[in-house]
Each structure stands twice: as C-alpha cells, then as structure tokens.
XYZ file of C-alpha atoms in Angstrom:
199
model
C -25.956 16.753 -9.919
C -28.261 13.807 -9.498
C -29.087 11.500 -12.366
C -32.257 12.403 -14.309
C -32.058 9.682 -16.963
C -31.578 5.908 -16.641
C -28.015 4.566 -16.632
C -26.695 3.263 -19.925
C -24.079 1.190 -18.110
C -23.820 -0.871 -14.924
C -21.142 0.718 -12.725
C -19.340 -1.240 -10.005
C -16.879 0.732 -7.905
C -14.722 -0.846 -5.192
C -12.668 1.429 -2.929
C -9.669 -0.392 -1.413
C -8.081 1.283 1.620
C -4.496 0.453 2.612
C -4.779 -0.841 6.200
C -1.046 -1.307 6.800
C 0.987 0.160 9.654
C 2.676 2.668 7.332
C -0.708 4.430 7.176
C -0.965 4.734 10.977
C 0.407 8.284 11.134
C -2.341 10.498 12.554
C -2.322 12.963 9.656
C -2.197 10.194 7.055
C -5.041 8.383 8.832
C -7.129 11.568 8.921
C -6.510 12.301 5.244
C -7.443 8.725 4.352
C -10.740 8.942 6.226
C -11.501 12.326 4.669
C -10.697 11.034 1.182
C -12.838 7.942 1.718
C -15.779 9.984 3.029
C -15.507 12.478 0.166
C -15.344 9.823 -2.545
C -18.173 7.709 -1.110
C -20.413 10.742 -0.549
C -19.812 12.081 -4.053
C -20.411 8.733 -5.760
C -23.516 8.091 -3.665
C -24.897 11.561 -4.434
C -24.303 11.021 -8.142
C -25.963 7.610 -7.944
C -22.889 6.302 -9.744
C -23.759 2.635 -9.251
C -22.811 -0.123 -6.827
C -20.176 1.081 -4.362
C -18.169 -1.138 -2.025
C -15.268 -0.651 0.393
C -12.547 -3.090 1.456
C -9.336 -2.946 3.465
C -6.099 -4.549 2.312
C -2.617 -5.299 3.591
C -1.585 -8.848 4.387
C -5.220 -9.773 3.817
C -8.290 -8.321 2.124
C -11.502 -7.758 4.077
C -14.793 -6.427 2.748
C -15.952 -3.504 4.892
C -19.040 -2.633 2.843
C -20.278 -4.974 0.148
C -21.049 -3.863 -3.387
C -24.722 -3.080 -3.699
C -25.389 -2.934 0.051
C -27.482 0.100 1.085
C -25.767 3.166 2.522
C -26.842 5.182 5.565
C -25.345 7.908 7.748
C -25.008 5.444 10.615
C -22.679 3.242 8.579
C -19.931 5.859 8.465
C -18.617 5.450 12.007
C -18.827 1.668 11.979
C -17.066 1.514 8.612
C -14.191 3.729 9.772
C -13.769 1.672 12.950
C -13.056 -1.368 10.760
C -9.669 0.070 9.777
C -6.881 -0.641 12.273
C -3.773 0.358 10.263
C -1.823 -2.419 11.970
C -1.196 -4.887 9.138
C 2.549 -5.282 8.810
C 2.802 -5.536 5.030
C 0.978 -4.098 2.039
C 0.453 -6.864 -0.497
C -1.244 -6.345 -3.829
C -0.907 -9.910 -5.012
C 0.976 -12.580 -3.078
C -0.236 -13.931 0.296
C 2.526 -13.838 2.974
C 3.142 -17.606 3.164
C 1.989 -18.697 -0.267
C 3.865 -21.496 -2.009
C 1.492 -21.907 -4.976
C 2.126 -20.564 -8.443
C 2.323 -16.782 -8.401
C -0.348 -16.364 -11.088
C -2.843 -18.135 -8.817
C -1.703 -16.262 -5.694
C -3.156 -12.859 -6.554
C -4.703 -11.146 -3.556
C -6.170 -7.674 -3.875
C -6.759 -7.699 -7.612
C -8.164 -11.222 -7.692
C -10.353 -10.561 -4.648
C -11.607 -7.386 -6.294
C -12.497 -9.291 -9.449
C -14.340 -11.887 -7.381
C -16.310 -9.174 -5.571
C -17.189 -7.514 -8.881
C -18.346 -10.789 -10.397
C -20.447 -11.667 -7.348
C -22.161 -8.283 -7.575
C -23.242 -9.106 -11.118
C -24.765 -12.476 -10.282
C -28.308 -13.251 -9.234
C -31.725 -12.944 -10.785
C -31.667 -9.143 -10.796
C -28.319 -8.857 -12.575
C -28.226 -6.002 -15.065
C -28.006 -6.661 -18.788
C -26.353 -3.286 -19.334
C -22.647 -3.052 -20.285
C -20.535 -3.133 -17.120
C -17.828 -0.661 -16.101
C -15.639 -1.707 -13.153
C -13.351 0.572 -11.149
C -10.923 -0.352 -8.368
C -9.956 2.822 -6.506
C -6.928 2.279 -4.227
C -6.225 4.705 -1.361
C -2.650 4.148 -0.154
C 0.596 5.853 0.827
C 2.271 3.978 -2.028
C 4.556 1.901 0.216
C 4.030 -1.624 -1.096
C 5.944 -4.769 -0.160
C 6.326 -6.065 -3.691
C 8.727 -5.435 -6.536
C 6.692 -3.547 -9.160
C 8.428 -5.599 -11.844
C 7.502 -8.961 -10.306
C 5.812 -11.433 -12.620
C 3.088 -11.936 -10.007
C 2.036 -8.297 -10.010
C 2.348 -7.972 -13.780
C 0.156 -11.053 -14.255
C -2.421 -9.734 -11.792
C -2.642 -6.402 -13.585
C -3.043 -8.154 -16.939
C -5.798 -10.305 -15.454
C -7.607 -7.225 -14.150
C -7.218 -5.453 -17.479
C -8.522 -8.463 -19.395
C -11.557 -8.508 -17.083
C -12.217 -4.807 -17.822
C -11.292 -3.734 -14.295
C -9.828 -0.214 -14.403
C -7.396 0.470 -11.538
C -6.722 3.943 -10.117
C -4.318 4.545 -7.215
C -4.648 7.725 -5.129
C -1.583 8.434 -2.989
C -2.255 9.615 0.574
C 0.975 11.072 1.954
C 2.196 13.438 4.647
C 4.242 16.011 2.728
C 6.173 16.902 5.885
C 7.910 13.531 5.842
C 9.114 13.792 2.247
C 9.442 10.017 2.138
C 10.045 8.636 -1.340
C 7.847 5.717 -2.314
C 7.722 3.389 -5.280
C 5.107 5.696 -6.779
C 7.011 8.999 -6.774
C 7.335 11.228 -9.829
C 4.626 9.657 -11.928
C 4.690 10.077 -15.669
C 1.734 9.497 -17.998
C 1.459 5.883 -19.113
C -0.496 3.924 -21.718
C -4.144 2.915 -21.371
C -4.866 5.660 -18.876
C -2.322 4.305 -16.395
C 0.907 5.704 -15.003
C 4.543 4.726 -14.857
C 7.099 6.021 -12.379
C 10.800 5.339 -11.724
C 9.880 1.890 -10.441
C 7.495 1.300 -13.378
C 4.305 0.446 -11.520
C 2.099 -1.200 -14.144
C -1.059 0.861 -13.830
C-alpha cells in the first residue's frame, strides 16, 4: 500500500550484502539476489525512505547510494557488482589493521558514515530519523562474536540509533552450522545464539 500521508519520520535503510566466497554457491547466490530484489522492491513501493545497497567482506563498497533514484535498468547493473569472491567476511576489523580496534570498525562504521552523509546538505530533513542496517549473509563471519572490537562497534551503532537486522541466507541441503544457528530472542529487539552474536 502506497503512502497517502506525509512521513512523520526520516527513514534511512542500508542493505548490506555479504560478498564473500562462502556465498558463491549457485543456490545461495540466487536466494541472495531474490531476497535483495524483494526487499528493495517492497521498500520502494512503500516509499519507505532513502534506500541504499552496499557489499561487504574484506572491504565495503557502496553499490547504490542512499537517496539515489531507482529505475528498472539499475537492477542488472547492481547485481553485476557482486562477485562473491572476497575471502573473508569482516564486520569490523580491516584485514591488516594495526590501529586500536575501536577505531578499526568496518561495516558498522561505514554504515554510520553513509547514514550521516545522507542526512547532510541543505535539503536535510528536520524529521526524527530512523536508521536500519539490513544484513544479508550466510552467517559465516571471520570474527569472534565476543571480540571487543565487534562489541564496541555494535554499541557505537546502537548509540547512533542504527538498528541492525541480519537475515541468514543458507542452503538447507548443506546443513552447515554457522555462528548464527539456533537463535534465541535477545534484548532490545536483537538476538543471541550459542555464540552470543550481539544483535
């Protein structure tokens, strides 16, 4: 249903797609593309707000900037930007970083920067802002979920009012256990599993 009344909030939604090699399986790749297309189409139809897409693994790359216009022609070019060849899936720490872990945040810090940039400029909205980071991944991350780096990054995102949701894309035929198996409800709308992922 399309919006018939003006927004009471400024919504910024960034969809982060895991571009690592563990996502290269044909079925997993297809499900990822279908999930991305479904989410983007639904949010665009609902006029949910500013929608952006990025890829992440060893690095983060913006595929579609927040607030950029959408068109049918963008679909194919956007999907071609994903290679699923990055060798590691990092949420926070760059592969060769030697700086303090709190300053080394990758996906979460980049997401915050993108959100903040979208709110700058002369046409910035004065409405209250809601920010959502939607992660599409198979749940195979390279970091210890209890690491101080990741915990600090999640706290930073939470303090900046960035709500994080992780959607697991997995091939059930493989039955591969990940760090995100057997989720249990967690506080503040998040989840905790056996490995205690902090969202």
